mmCIF file with all atom_site columns, C-alpha atoms in Angstrom:
data_model
loop_
_atom_site.group_PDB
_atom_site.id
_atom_site.type_symbol
_atom_site.label_atom_id
_atom_site.label_alt_id
_atom_site.label_comp_id
_atom_site.label_asym_id
_atom_site.label_entity_id
_atom_site.label_seq_id
_atom_site.pdbx_PDB_ins_code
_atom_site.Cartn_x
_atom_site.Cartn_y
_atom_site.Cartn_z
_atom_site.occupancy
_atom_site.B_iso_or_equiv
_atom_site.pdbx_formal_charge
_atom_site.auth_seq_id
_atom_site.auth_comp_id
_atom_site.auth_asym_id
_atom_site.auth_atom_id
_atom_site.pdbx_PDB_model_num
ATOM 1   C CA . MET T 1 1   ? -0.013  0.027   -0.031 1.00 0.00 ? 1   MET T CA 1
ATOM 2   C CA . SER T 1 2   ? 1.315   3.368   -0.969 1.00 0.00 ? 2   SER T CA 1
ATOM 3   C CA . SER T 1 3   ? 1.922   5.787   1.944  1.00 0.00 ? 3   SER T CA 1
ATOM 4   C CA . ALA T 1 4   ? 0.054   8.441   -0.091 1.00 0.00 ? 4   ALA T CA 1
ATOM 5   C CA . LEU T 1 5   ? -3.129  6.292   0.480  1.00 0.00 ? 5   LEU T CA 1
ATOM 6   C CA . ALA T 1 6   ? -2.488  5.737   4.139  1.00 0.00 ? 6   ALA T CA 1
ATOM 7   C CA . GLY T 1 7   ? -5.195  6.561   6.487  1.00 0.00 ? 7   GLY T CA 1
ATOM 8   C CA . GLU T 1 8   ? -6.071  5.896   10.283 1.00 0.00 ? 8   GLU T CA 1
ATOM 9   C CA . ILE T 1 9   ? -8.331  2.987   10.882 1.00 0.00 ? 9   ILE T CA 1
ATOM 10  C CA . LYS T 1 10  ? -9.928  2.476   14.245 1.00 0.00 ? 10  LYS T CA 1
ATOM 11  C CA . LEU T 1 11  ? -11.339 -1.030  15.004 1.00 0.00 ? 11  LEU T CA 1
ATOM 12  C CA . ALA T 1 12  ? -13.107 -2.821  17.864 1.00 0.00 ? 12  ALA T CA 1
ATOM 13  C CA . PRO T 1 13  ? -14.684 0.022   19.752 1.00 0.00 ? 13  PRO T CA 1
ATOM 14  C CA . LYS T 1 14  ? -16.832 -0.791  22.684 1.00 0.00 ? 14  LYS T CA 1
ATOM 15  C CA . ALA T 1 15  ? -19.103 2.288   22.101 1.00 0.00 ? 15  ALA T CA 1
ATOM 16  C CA . VAL T 1 16  ? -20.401 4.472   19.450 1.00 0.00 ? 16  VAL T CA 1
ATOM 17  C CA . LEU T 1 17  ? -21.193 7.938   20.773 1.00 0.00 ? 17  LEU T CA 1
ATOM 18  C CA . GLU T 1 18  ? -23.595 10.104  18.746 1.00 0.00 ? 18  GLU T CA 1
ATOM 19  C CA . LEU T 1 19  ? -23.861 13.655  20.020 1.00 0.00 ? 19  LEU T CA 1
ATOM 20  C CA . PHE T 1 20  ? -26.853 15.694  18.769 1.00 0.00 ? 20  PHE T CA 1
ATOM 21  C CA . THR T 1 21  ? -25.751 19.317  19.023 1.00 0.00 ? 21  THR T CA 1
ATOM 22  C CA . SER T 1 22  ? -26.134 22.913  17.646 1.00 0.00 ? 22  SER T CA 1
ATOM 23  C CA . GLN T 1 23  ? -24.022 25.895  17.346 1.00 0.00 ? 23  GLN T CA 1
ATOM 24  C CA . GLY T 1 24  ? -26.993 27.834  18.423 1.00 0.00 ? 24  GLY T CA 1
ATOM 25  C CA . CYS T 1 25  ? -27.446 26.178  21.704 1.00 0.00 ? 25  CYS T CA 1
ATOM 26  C CA . ALA T 1 26  ? -25.740 27.596  24.737 1.00 0.00 ? 26  ALA T CA 1
ATOM 27  C CA . SER T 1 27  ? -25.443 24.245  26.648 1.00 0.00 ? 27  SER T CA 1
ATOM 28  C CA . CYS T 1 28  ? -23.682 22.551  23.758 1.00 0.00 ? 28  CYS T CA 1
ATOM 29  C CA . PRO T 1 29  ? -20.126 23.733  23.807 1.00 0.00 ? 29  PRO T CA 1
ATOM 30  C CA . LYS T 1 30  ? -19.257 21.824  26.956 1.00 0.00 ? 30  LYS T CA 1
ATOM 31  C CA . ALA T 1 31  ? -20.689 18.652  25.267 1.00 0.00 ? 31  ALA T CA 1
ATOM 32  C CA . ASP T 1 32  ? -18.848 19.434  22.212 1.00 0.00 ? 32  ASP T CA 1
ATOM 33  C CA . ALA T 1 33  ? -15.578 19.616  24.040 1.00 0.00 ? 33  ALA T CA 1
ATOM 34  C CA . MET T 1 34  ? -16.174 16.420  25.903 1.00 0.00 ? 34  MET T CA 1
ATOM 35  C CA . LEU T 1 35  ? -16.940 14.513  22.590 1.00 0.00 ? 35  LEU T CA 1
ATOM 36  C CA . THR T 1 36  ? -13.679 15.771  21.284 1.00 0.00 ? 36  THR T CA 1
ATOM 37  C CA . GLU T 1 37  ? -11.927 14.363  24.451 1.00 0.00 ? 37  GLU T CA 1
ATOM 38  C CA . MET T 1 38  ? -13.924 11.082  24.025 1.00 0.00 ? 38  MET T CA 1
ATOM 39  C CA . SER T 1 39  ? -13.038 10.639  20.409 1.00 0.00 ? 39  SER T CA 1
ATOM 40  C CA . ARG T 1 40  ? -9.425  10.285  21.310 1.00 0.00 ? 40  ARG T CA 1
ATOM 41  C CA . ARG T 1 41  ? -10.041 7.047   23.222 1.00 0.00 ? 41  ARG T CA 1
ATOM 42  C CA . PRO T 1 42  ? -9.209  3.971   21.361 1.00 0.00 ? 42  PRO T CA 1
ATOM 43  C CA . ASP T 1 43  ? -12.217 2.128   22.439 1.00 0.00 ? 43  ASP T CA 1
ATOM 44  C CA . VAL T 1 44  ? -14.762 4.917   21.348 1.00 0.00 ? 44  VAL T CA 1
ATOM 45  C CA . LEU T 1 45  ? -16.076 6.046   17.985 1.00 0.00 ? 45  LEU T CA 1
ATOM 46  C CA . ALA T 1 46  ? -17.562 9.572   18.184 1.00 0.00 ? 46  ALA T CA 1
ATOM 47  C CA . LEU T 1 47  ? -19.996 11.211  15.756 1.00 0.00 ? 47  LEU T CA 1
ATOM 48  C CA . ALA T 1 48  ? -21.415 14.741  16.054 1.00 0.00 ? 48  ALA T CA 1
ATOM 49  C CA . TYR T 1 49  ? -24.759 15.295  14.321 1.00 0.00 ? 49  TYR T CA 1
ATOM 50  C CA . HIS T 1 50  ? -25.563 18.988  13.972 1.00 0.00 ? 50  HIS T CA 1
ATOM 51  C CA . VAL T 1 51  ? -29.425 19.618  14.064 1.00 0.00 ? 51  VAL T CA 1
ATOM 52  C CA . ASP T 1 52  ? -31.092 22.564  12.360 1.00 0.00 ? 52  ASP T CA 1
ATOM 53  C CA . TYR T 1 53  ? -34.120 23.197  14.627 1.00 0.00 ? 53  TYR T CA 1
ATOM 54  C CA . TRP T 1 54  ? -32.276 25.898  16.650 1.00 0.00 ? 54  TRP T CA 1
ATOM 55  C CA . ASP T 1 55  ? -31.423 27.882  13.507 1.00 0.00 ? 55  ASP T CA 1
ATOM 56  C CA . TYR T 1 56  ? -34.327 30.164  14.108 1.00 0.00 ? 56  TYR T CA 1
ATOM 57  C CA . ILE T 1 57  ? -33.052 31.667  17.197 1.00 0.00 ? 57  ILE T CA 1
ATOM 58  C CA . GLY T 1 58  ? -30.557 33.780  15.500 1.00 0.00 ? 58  GLY T CA 1
ATOM 59  C CA . TRP T 1 59  ? -27.600 31.616  14.102 1.00 0.00 ? 59  TRP T CA 1
ATOM 60  C CA . GLU T 1 60  ? -27.739 29.053  11.263 1.00 0.00 ? 60  GLU T CA 1
ATOM 61  C CA . ASP T 1 61  ? -25.581 26.054  12.134 1.00 0.00 ? 61  ASP T CA 1
ATOM 62  C CA . THR T 1 62  ? -22.891 25.792  9.435  1.00 0.00 ? 62  THR T CA 1
ATOM 63  C CA . PHE T 1 63  ? -23.151 22.027  9.665  1.00 0.00 ? 63  PHE T CA 1
ATOM 64  C CA . GLY T 1 64  ? -26.755 21.546  10.673 1.00 0.00 ? 64  GLY T CA 1
ATOM 65  C CA . THR T 1 65  ? -29.116 19.533  8.498  1.00 0.00 ? 65  THR T CA 1
ATOM 66  C CA . LYS T 1 66  ? -32.659 18.301  8.538  1.00 0.00 ? 66  LYS T CA 1
ATOM 67  C CA . GLU T 1 67  ? -31.453 14.732  8.112  1.00 0.00 ? 67  GLU T CA 1
ATOM 68  C CA . ASN T 1 68  ? -29.471 15.054  11.241 1.00 0.00 ? 68  ASN T CA 1
ATOM 69  C CA . SER T 1 69  ? -32.601 16.388  13.224 1.00 0.00 ? 69  SER T CA 1
ATOM 70  C CA . ASP T 1 70  ? -34.626 13.403  11.597 1.00 0.00 ? 70  ASP T CA 1
ATOM 71  C CA . ARG T 1 71  ? -32.229 10.928  12.967 1.00 0.00 ? 71  ARG T CA 1
ATOM 72  C CA . GLN T 1 72  ? -32.578 12.271  16.485 1.00 0.00 ? 72  GLN T CA 1
ATOM 73  C CA . GLY T 1 73  ? -36.397 12.203  15.970 1.00 0.00 ? 73  GLY T CA 1
ATOM 74  C CA . ASP T 1 74  ? -36.309 8.674   14.801 1.00 0.00 ? 74  ASP T CA 1
ATOM 75  C CA . TYR T 1 75  ? -34.270 7.614   17.894 1.00 0.00 ? 75  TYR T CA 1
ATOM 76  C CA . ALA T 1 76  ? -36.855 9.195   20.099 1.00 0.00 ? 76  ALA T CA 1
ATOM 77  C CA . GLU T 1 77  ? -39.724 7.547   18.252 1.00 0.00 ? 77  GLU T CA 1
ATOM 78  C CA . SER T 1 78  ? -37.964 4.215   18.446 1.00 0.00 ? 78  SER T CA 1
ATOM 79  C CA . TRP T 1 79  ? -37.666 4.599   22.241 1.00 0.00 ? 79  TRP T CA 1
ATOM 80  C CA . GLY T 1 80  ? -41.332 5.696   22.548 1.00 0.00 ? 80  GLY T CA 1
ATOM 81  C CA . SER T 1 81  ? -40.263 9.193   23.644 1.00 0.00 ? 81  SER T CA 1
ATOM 82  C CA . SER T 1 82  ? -41.339 12.628  22.579 1.00 0.00 ? 82  SER T CA 1
ATOM 83  C CA . ARG T 1 83  ? -38.414 14.461  24.110 1.00 0.00 ? 83  ARG T CA 1
ATOM 84  C CA . ILE T 1 84  ? -35.990 16.101  21.693 1.00 0.00 ? 84  ILE T CA 1
ATOM 85  C CA . PHE T 1 85  ? -33.180 18.246  23.104 1.00 0.00 ? 85  PHE T CA 1
ATOM 86  C CA . THR T 1 86  ? -29.467 19.374  22.738 1.00 0.00 ? 86  THR T CA 1
ATOM 87  C CA . PRO T 1 87  ? -27.029 18.328  23.718 1.00 0.00 ? 87  PRO T CA 1
ATOM 88  C CA . GLN T 1 88  ? -28.094 14.769  23.651 1.00 0.00 ? 88  GLN T CA 1
ATOM 89  C CA . LEU T 1 89  ? -25.729 11.832  23.637 1.00 0.00 ? 89  LEU T CA 1
ATOM 90  C CA . VAL T 1 90  ? -26.734 8.373   22.365 1.00 0.00 ? 90  VAL T CA 1
ATOM 91  C CA . VAL T 1 91  ? -24.575 5.492   23.352 1.00 0.00 ? 91  VAL T CA 1
ATOM 92  C CA . ASN T 1 92  ? -24.571 2.481   20.976 1.00 0.00 ? 92  ASN T CA 1
ATOM 93  C CA . GLY T 1 93  ? -28.133 3.407   19.805 1.00 0.00 ? 93  GLY T CA 1
ATOM 94  C CA . LYS T 1 94  ? -29.675 2.309   23.057 1.00 0.00 ? 94  LYS T CA 1
ATOM 95  C CA . GLY T 1 95  ? -30.824 5.507   24.938 1.00 0.00 ? 95  GLY T CA 1
ATOM 96  C CA . GLY T 1 96  ? -30.156 9.167   25.187 1.00 0.00 ? 96  GLY T CA 1
ATOM 97  C CA . LEU T 1 97  ? -28.215 11.006  27.804 1.00 0.00 ? 97  LEU T CA 1
ATOM 98  C CA . VAL T 1 98  ? -27.520 14.838  28.576 1.00 0.00 ? 98  VAL T CA 1
ATOM 99  C CA . GLY T 1 99  ? -24.349 15.094  26.507 1.00 0.00 ? 99  GLY T CA 1
ATOM 100 C CA . SER T 1 100 ? -22.607 17.483  28.928 1.00 0.00 ? 100 SER T CA 1
ATOM 101 C CA . LYS T 1 101 ? -23.085 15.323  32.084 1.00 0.00 ? 101 LYS T CA 1
ATOM 102 C CA . ARG T 1 102 ? -19.582 13.589  32.418 1.00 0.00 ? 102 ARG T CA 1
ATOM 103 C CA . ASP T 1 103 ? -20.616 11.252  35.168 1.00 0.00 ? 103 ASP T CA 1
ATOM 104 C CA . ALA T 1 104 ? -23.651 9.874   33.267 1.00 0.00 ? 104 ALA T CA 1
ATOM 105 C CA . VAL T 1 105 ? -21.539 9.428   30.025 1.00 0.00 ? 105 VAL T CA 1
ATOM 106 C CA . THR T 1 106 ? -18.726 7.647   31.997 1.00 0.00 ? 106 THR T CA 1
ATOM 107 C CA . LYS T 1 107 ? -21.218 5.349   33.612 1.00 0.00 ? 107 LYS T CA 1
ATOM 108 C CA . ALA T 1 108 ? -22.781 4.444   30.225 1.00 0.00 ? 108 ALA T CA 1
ATOM 109 C CA . LEU T 1 109 ? -19.365 3.751   28.732 1.00 0.00 ? 109 LEU T CA 1
ATOM 110 C CA . GLY T 1 110 ? -18.515 1.446   31.694 1.00 0.00 ? 110 GLY T CA 1
ATOM 111 C CA . GLY T 1 111 ? -21.186 -0.994  30.645 1.00 0.00 ? 111 GLY T CA 1
ATOM 112 C CA . ALA T 1 112 ? -20.798 -0.536  26.910 1.00 0.00 ? 112 ALA T CA 1
ATOM 113 C CA . SER T 1 113 ? -20.129 -3.253  24.447 1.00 0.00 ? 113 SER T CA 1
ATOM 114 C CA . LEU T 1 114 ? -20.644 -4.100  20.739 1.00 0.00 ? 114 LEU T CA 1
ATOM 115 C CA . PRO T 1 115 ? -21.123 -7.748  19.645 1.00 0.00 ? 115 PRO T CA 1
ATOM 116 C CA . LEU T 1 116 ? -19.896 -7.550  16.073 1.00 0.00 ? 116 LEU T CA 1
ATOM 117 C CA . ASP T 1 117 ? -16.318 -6.986  14.722 1.00 0.00 ? 117 ASP T CA 1
ATOM 118 C CA . VAL T 1 118 ? -16.175 -4.779  11.714 1.00 0.00 ? 118 VAL T CA 1
ATOM 119 C CA . LYS T 1 119 ? -12.922 -5.078  9.797  1.00 0.00 ? 119 LYS T CA 1
ATOM 120 C CA . LEU T 1 120 ? -11.673 -2.339  7.364  1.00 0.00 ? 120 LEU T CA 1
ATOM 121 C CA . VAL T 1 121 ? -8.620  -2.505  5.131  1.00 0.00 ? 121 VAL T CA 1
ATOM 122 C CA . GLU T 1 122 ? -7.357  0.230   2.976  1.00 0.00 ? 122 GLU T CA 1
ATOM 123 C CA . ALA T 1 123 ? -6.363  -1.458  -0.290 1.00 0.00 ? 123 ALA T CA 1
ATOM 124 C CA . ALA T 1 124 ? -4.533  -0.517  -3.484 1.00 0.00 ? 124 ALA T CA 1
ATOM 125 C CA . GLY T 1 125 ? -6.497  1.542   -6.002 1.00 0.00 ? 125 GLY T CA 1
ATOM 126 C CA . ASP T 1 126 ? -7.890  3.784   -3.244 1.00 0.00 ? 126 ASP T CA 1
ATOM 127 C CA . MET T 1 127 ? -10.364 1.235   -2.092 1.00 0.00 ? 127 MET T CA 1
ATOM 128 C CA . LEU T 1 128 ? -11.749 0.438   1.317  1.00 0.00 ? 128 LEU T CA 1
ATOM 129 C CA . GLN T 1 129 ? -12.642 -3.172  1.982  1.00 0.00 ? 129 GLN T CA 1
ATOM 130 C CA . ILE T 1 130 ? -15.277 -3.840  4.570  1.00 0.00 ? 130 ILE T CA 1
ATOM 131 C CA . SER T 1 131 ? -15.781 -7.309  6.190  1.00 0.00 ? 131 SER T CA 1
ATOM 132 C CA . VAL T 1 132 ? -18.309 -8.222  9.013  1.00 0.00 ? 132 VAL T CA 1
ATOM 133 C CA . PRO T 1 133 ? -18.350 -11.964 9.897  1.00 0.00 ? 133 PRO T CA 1
ATOM 134 C CA . GLY T 1 134 ? -21.562 -13.481 10.502 1.00 0.00 ? 134 GLY T CA 1
ATOM 135 C CA . LYS T 1 135 ? -22.914 -14.318 14.048 1.00 0.00 ? 135 LYS T CA 1
ATOM 136 C CA . PRO T 1 136 ? -25.614 -16.905 14.145 1.00 0.00 ? 136 PRO T CA 1
ATOM 137 C CA . GLY T 1 137 ? -28.424 -16.203 16.599 1.00 0.00 ? 137 GLY T CA 1
ATOM 138 C CA . GLN T 1 138 ? -28.060 -12.460 16.080 1.00 0.00 ? 138 GLN T CA 1
ATOM 139 C CA . SER T 1 139 ? -30.823 -10.685 14.064 1.00 0.00 ? 139 SER T CA 1
ATOM 140 C CA . ASP T 1 140 ? -30.033 -9.268  10.620 1.00 0.00 ? 140 ASP T CA 1
ATOM 141 C CA . ALA T 1 141 ? -29.036 -5.508  10.508 1.00 0.00 ? 141 ALA T CA 1
ATOM 142 C CA . MET T 1 142 ? -28.418 -2.522  8.252  1.00 0.00 ? 142 MET T CA 1
ATOM 143 C CA . ILE T 1 143 ? -24.870 -1.519  7.068  1.00 0.00 ? 143 ILE T CA 1
ATOM 144 C CA . TRP T 1 144 ? -24.614 2.247   7.194  1.00 0.00 ? 144 TRP T CA 1
ATOM 145 C CA . LEU T 1 145 ? -21.918 4.515   5.766  1.00 0.00 ? 145 LEU T CA 1
ATOM 146 C CA . VAL T 1 146 ? -21.519 7.712   7.893  1.00 0.00 ? 146 VAL T CA 1
ATOM 147 C CA . THR T 1 147 ? -19.117 10.305  6.491  1.00 0.00 ? 147 THR T CA 1
ATOM 148 C CA . PHE T 1 148 ? -17.572 13.038  8.611  1.00 0.00 ? 148 PHE T CA 1
ATOM 149 C CA . LEU T 1 149 ? -15.237 15.887  8.889  1.00 0.00 ? 149 LEU T CA 1
ATOM 150 C CA . ASP T 1 150 ? -12.703 15.307  11.568 1.00 0.00 ? 150 ASP T CA 1
ATOM 151 C CA . HIS T 1 151 ? -12.239 18.971  12.801 1.00 0.00 ? 151 HIS T CA 1
ATOM 152 C CA . ALA T 1 152 ? -13.462 22.462  12.250 1.00 0.00 ? 152 ALA T CA 1
ATOM 153 C CA . ASP T 1 153 ? -13.147 25.688  14.248 1.00 0.00 ? 153 ASP T CA 1
ATOM 154 C CA . VAL T 1 154 ? -16.205 27.990  13.920 1.00 0.00 ? 154 VAL T CA 1
ATOM 155 C CA . THR T 1 155 ? -16.625 31.496  15.232 1.00 0.00 ? 155 THR T CA 1
ATOM 156 C CA . ILE T 1 156 ? -20.346 32.116  15.938 1.00 0.00 ? 156 ILE T CA 1
ATOM 157 C CA . GLU T 1 157 ? -21.391 35.510  15.163 1.00 0.00 ? 157 GLU T CA 1
ATOM 158 C CA . ARG T 1 158 ? -25.045 35.526  16.453 1.00 0.00 ? 158 ARG T CA 1
ATOM 159 C CA . GLY T 1 159 ? -27.373 33.688  18.805 1.00 0.00 ? 159 GLY T CA 1
ATOM 160 C CA . GLU T 1 160 ? -26.789 32.233  22.225 1.00 0.00 ? 160 GLU T CA 1
ATOM 161 C CA . ASN T 1 161 ? -23.065 31.515  21.631 1.00 0.00 ? 161 ASN T CA 1
ATOM 162 C CA . GLU T 1 162 ? -22.333 34.928  20.050 1.00 0.00 ? 162 GLU T CA 1
ATOM 163 C CA . GLY T 1 163 ? -18.673 35.741  20.017 1.00 0.00 ? 163 GLY T CA 1
ATOM 164 C CA . LYS T 1 164 ? -17.391 32.198  20.750 1.00 0.00 ? 164 LYS T CA 1
ATOM 165 C CA . LYS T 1 165 ? -15.058 30.229  18.770 1.00 0.00 ? 165 LYS T CA 1
ATOM 166 C CA . VAL T 1 166 ? -15.843 26.625  19.148 1.00 0.00 ? 166 VAL T CA 1
ATOM 167 C CA . ALA T 1 167 ? -13.854 23.551  18.099 1.00 0.00 ? 167 ALA T CA 1
ATOM 168 C CA . TYR T 1 168 ? -15.850 20.737  16.510 1.00 0.00 ? 168 TYR T CA 1
ATOM 169 C CA . THR T 1 169 ? -14.948 17.252  15.802 1.00 0.00 ? 169 THR T CA 1
ATOM 170 C CA . GLN T 1 170 ? -16.237 14.173  13.960 1.00 0.00 ? 170 GLN T CA 1
ATOM 171 C CA . ILE T 1 171 ? -18.923 16.297  12.279 1.00 0.00 ? 171 ILE T CA 1
ATOM 172 C CA . VAL T 1 172 ? -21.305 14.095  10.292 1.00 0.00 ? 172 VAL T CA 1
ATOM 173 C CA . THR T 1 173 ? -21.630 15.124  6.655  1.00 0.00 ? 173 THR T CA 1
ATOM 174 C CA . GLY T 1 174 ? -23.750 12.399  5.260  1.00 0.00 ? 174 GLY T CA 1
ATOM 175 C CA . ARG T 1 175 ? -25.369 9.030   5.714  1.00 0.00 ? 175 ARG T CA 1
ATOM 176 C CA . GLN T 1 176 ? -26.395 6.201   3.381  1.00 0.00 ? 176 GLN T CA 1
ATOM 177 C CA . VAL T 1 177 ? -27.262 2.506   3.610  1.00 0.00 ? 177 VAL T CA 1
ATOM 178 C CA . LEU T 1 178 ? -24.831 0.199   2.028  1.00 0.00 ? 178 LEU T CA 1
ATOM 179 C CA . GLY T 1 179 ? -26.827 -2.993  2.412  1.00 0.00 ? 179 GLY T CA 1
ATOM 180 C CA . MET T 1 180 ? -27.794 -5.794  4.728  1.00 0.00 ? 180 MET T CA 1
ATOM 181 C CA . TRP T 1 181 ? -25.630 -7.564  7.154  1.00 0.00 ? 181 TRP T CA 1
ATOM 182 C CA . LYS T 1 182 ? -26.965 -11.271 7.341  1.00 0.00 ? 182 LYS T CA 1
ATOM 183 C CA . ALA T 1 183 ? -26.360 -13.056 10.639 1.00 0.00 ? 183 ALA T CA 1
ATOM 184 C CA . ASP T 1 184 ? -25.852 -16.443 8.962  1.00 0.00 ? 184 ASP T CA 1
ATOM 185 C CA . ALA T 1 185 ? -23.526 -15.221 6.283  1.00 0.00 ? 185 ALA T CA 1
ATOM 186 C CA . GLY T 1 186 ? -21.912 -11.795 7.287  1.00 0.00 ? 186 GLY T CA 1
ATOM 187 C CA . ALA T 1 187 ? -21.068 -9.273  4.761  1.00 0.00 ? 187 ALA T CA 1
ATOM 188 C CA . GLU T 1 188 ? -18.292 -8.096  2.554  1.00 0.00 ? 188 GLU T CA 1
ATOM 189 C CA . LEU T 1 189 ? -18.073 -4.843  0.597  1.00 0.00 ? 189 LEU T CA 1
ATOM 190 C CA . THR T 1 190 ? -15.536 -2.743  -1.261 1.00 0.00 ? 190 THR T CA 1
ATOM 191 C CA . LEU T 1 191 ? -15.949 1.016   -1.645 1.00 0.00 ? 191 LEU T CA 1
ATOM 192 C CA . PRO T 1 192 ? -13.960 3.484   -3.786 1.00 0.00 ? 192 PRO T CA 1
ATOM 193 C CA . LEU T 1 193 ? -12.646 6.064   -1.253 1.00 0.00 ? 193 LEU T CA 1
ATOM 194 C CA . SER T 1 194 ? -12.662 8.763   -3.968 1.00 0.00 ? 194 SER T CA 1
ATOM 195 C CA . GLU T 1 195 ? -16.451 8.364   -3.994 1.00 0.00 ? 195 GLU T CA 1
ATOM 196 C CA . VAL T 1 196 ? -16.931 8.030   -0.257 1.00 0.00 ? 196 VAL T CA 1
ATOM 197 C CA . LEU T 1 197 ? -14.814 10.930  0.933  1.00 0.00 ? 197 LEU T CA 1
ATOM 198 C CA . THR T 1 198 ? -16.269 13.812  -1.194 1.00 0.00 ? 198 THR T CA 1
ATOM 199 C CA . GLY T 1 199 ? -16.657 17.516  -0.488 1.00 0.00 ? 199 GLY T CA 1
ATOM 200 C CA . ARG T 1 200 ? -15.350 18.377  2.911  1.00 0.00 ? 200 ARG T CA 1
ATOM 201 C CA . SER T 1 201 ? -15.635 14.753  4.297  1.00 0.00 ? 201 SER T CA 1
ATOM 202 C CA . ASN T 1 202 ? -12.350 13.079  5.325  1.00 0.00 ? 202 ASN T CA 1
ATOM 203 C CA . GLY T 1 203 ? -13.557 10.292  7.250  1.00 0.00 ? 203 GLY T CA 1
ATOM 204 C CA . ALA T 1 204 ? -16.073 7.461   7.413  1.00 0.00 ? 204 ALA T CA 1
ATOM 205 C CA . VAL T 1 205 ? -17.689 5.257   9.977  1.00 0.00 ? 205 VAL T CA 1
ATOM 206 C CA . ILE T 1 206 ? -19.292 1.856   9.068  1.00 0.00 ? 206 ILE T CA 1
ATOM 207 C CA . LEU T 1 207 ? -22.080 1.171   11.516 1.00 0.00 ? 207 LEU T CA 1
ATOM 208 C CA . ILE T 1 208 ? -24.018 -2.070  11.745 1.00 0.00 ? 208 ILE T CA 1
ATOM 209 C CA . GLN T 1 209 ? -27.233 -1.247  13.247 1.00 0.00 ? 209 GLN T CA 1
ATOM 210 C CA . ALA T 1 210 ? -30.557 -2.989  13.989 1.00 0.00 ? 210 ALA T CA 1
ATOM 211 C CA . ASP T 1 211 ? -33.637 -1.811  12.173 1.00 0.00 ? 211 ASP T CA 1
ATOM 212 C CA . ARG T 1 212 ? -36.943 -1.405  13.978 1.00 0.00 ? 212 ARG T CA 1
ATOM 213 C CA . GLY T 1 213 ? -39.531 -0.999  11.219 1.00 0.00 ? 213 GLY T CA 1
ATOM 214 C CA . GLY T 1 214 ? -37.436 1.774   9.682  1.00 0.00 ? 214 GLY T CA 1
ATOM 215 C CA . LEU T 1 215 ? -36.328 3.290   12.947 1.00 0.00 ? 215 LEU T CA 1
ATOM 216 C CA . PRO T 1 216 ? -32.845 2.945   14.336 1.00 0.00 ? 216 PRO T CA 1
ATOM 217 C CA . GLY T 1 217 ? -32.244 0.199   16.895 1.00 0.00 ? 217 GLY T CA 1
ATOM 218 C CA . PRO T 1 218 ? -29.040 -0.702  18.854 1.00 0.00 ? 218 PRO T CA 1
ATOM 219 C CA . ILE T 1 219 ? -25.769 -0.498  17.074 1.00 0.00 ? 219 ILE T CA 1
ATOM 220 C CA . LEU T 1 220 ? -24.130 -3.799  16.886 1.00 0.00 ? 220 LEU T CA 1
ATOM 221 C CA . GLY T 1 221 ? -20.620 -2.999  15.484 1.00 0.00 ? 221 GLY T CA 1
ATOM 222 C CA . ALA T 1 222 ? -18.555 -0.185  14.021 1.00 0.00 ? 222 ALA T CA 1
ATOM 223 C CA . ALA T 1 223 ? -15.284 0.928   12.543 1.00 0.00 ? 223 ALA T CA 1
ATOM 224 C CA . SER T 1 224 ? -13.805 4.153   11.227 1.00 0.00 ? 224 SER T CA 1
ATOM 225 C CA . PHE T 1 225 ? -11.471 5.348   8.614  1.00 0.00 ? 225 PHE T CA 1
ATOM 226 C CA . THR T 1 226 ? -9.951  8.835   8.637  1.00 0.00 ? 226 THR T CA 1
ATOM 227 C CA . ARG T 1 227 ? -7.637  10.265  5.910  1.00 0.00 ? 227 ARG T CA 1
#
C-alpha cells in the first residue's frame, strides 16, 4: 500500500457515541468539548450530528441538516419518547443522555459493548474493504456509511453563543445505507474512497445497526477510517 493512500483505521470500539448538538445552543459547547476528548479514546467512535431546529433563534448552524434532526427524532420514536433536546448523547443506539453530564456518560461507557467485529482494510487502488463476519443467533441488521469531517473551528457571530470560537470534531456530513448484514453469512463490501470522501468529508464510519420497522435500533458493530 502506498503511503500516499494511508489513513487511520479504528477497529473494535466498545461504544459509538452520537452527539446531537447545535452551534445555536448555549448548553452545547461543553458537550462538544467532551465529545472531542472522548473521540481520542481507542475504544470509542464519536459522531457529532448538528441539528437545524435551533437555527431560528439567530444563528444558522454551519453543519446543521434536517437529516440529522430527523435521525434524532427517529431515535426518540424508536424509544417511545417525545423528548428532543440538545446536547443529547446516544450510546450504541440504546438511549439518550444529557451530552454534557460527564458522570452519566462515563457510567454508560463502563457497561458498553458491541457484539460484532467490523474489519476495514485500505487497499490498493484507493479502495476500502469492509468485512463483517456472521454471528448465528443475532438478528440481521443494516450496514450504514456515515461520512464526517474530523475537525473544524467555527466563530459564532449571533445567537446564544455569539462571540465564541468553538472547536468541533467528527462532524457528520452524510449517511447512506450500503446494504444488509446477514447473521448467518456476514457481509463483505468494497468501496472506492474517491466516491466516499467527497466535499469536506475526510472520514467514514461503518455502522451495523438493528432496524426497528424503519427506525434505528441498537448499534451492533462499528469501525472508522480517517484520511
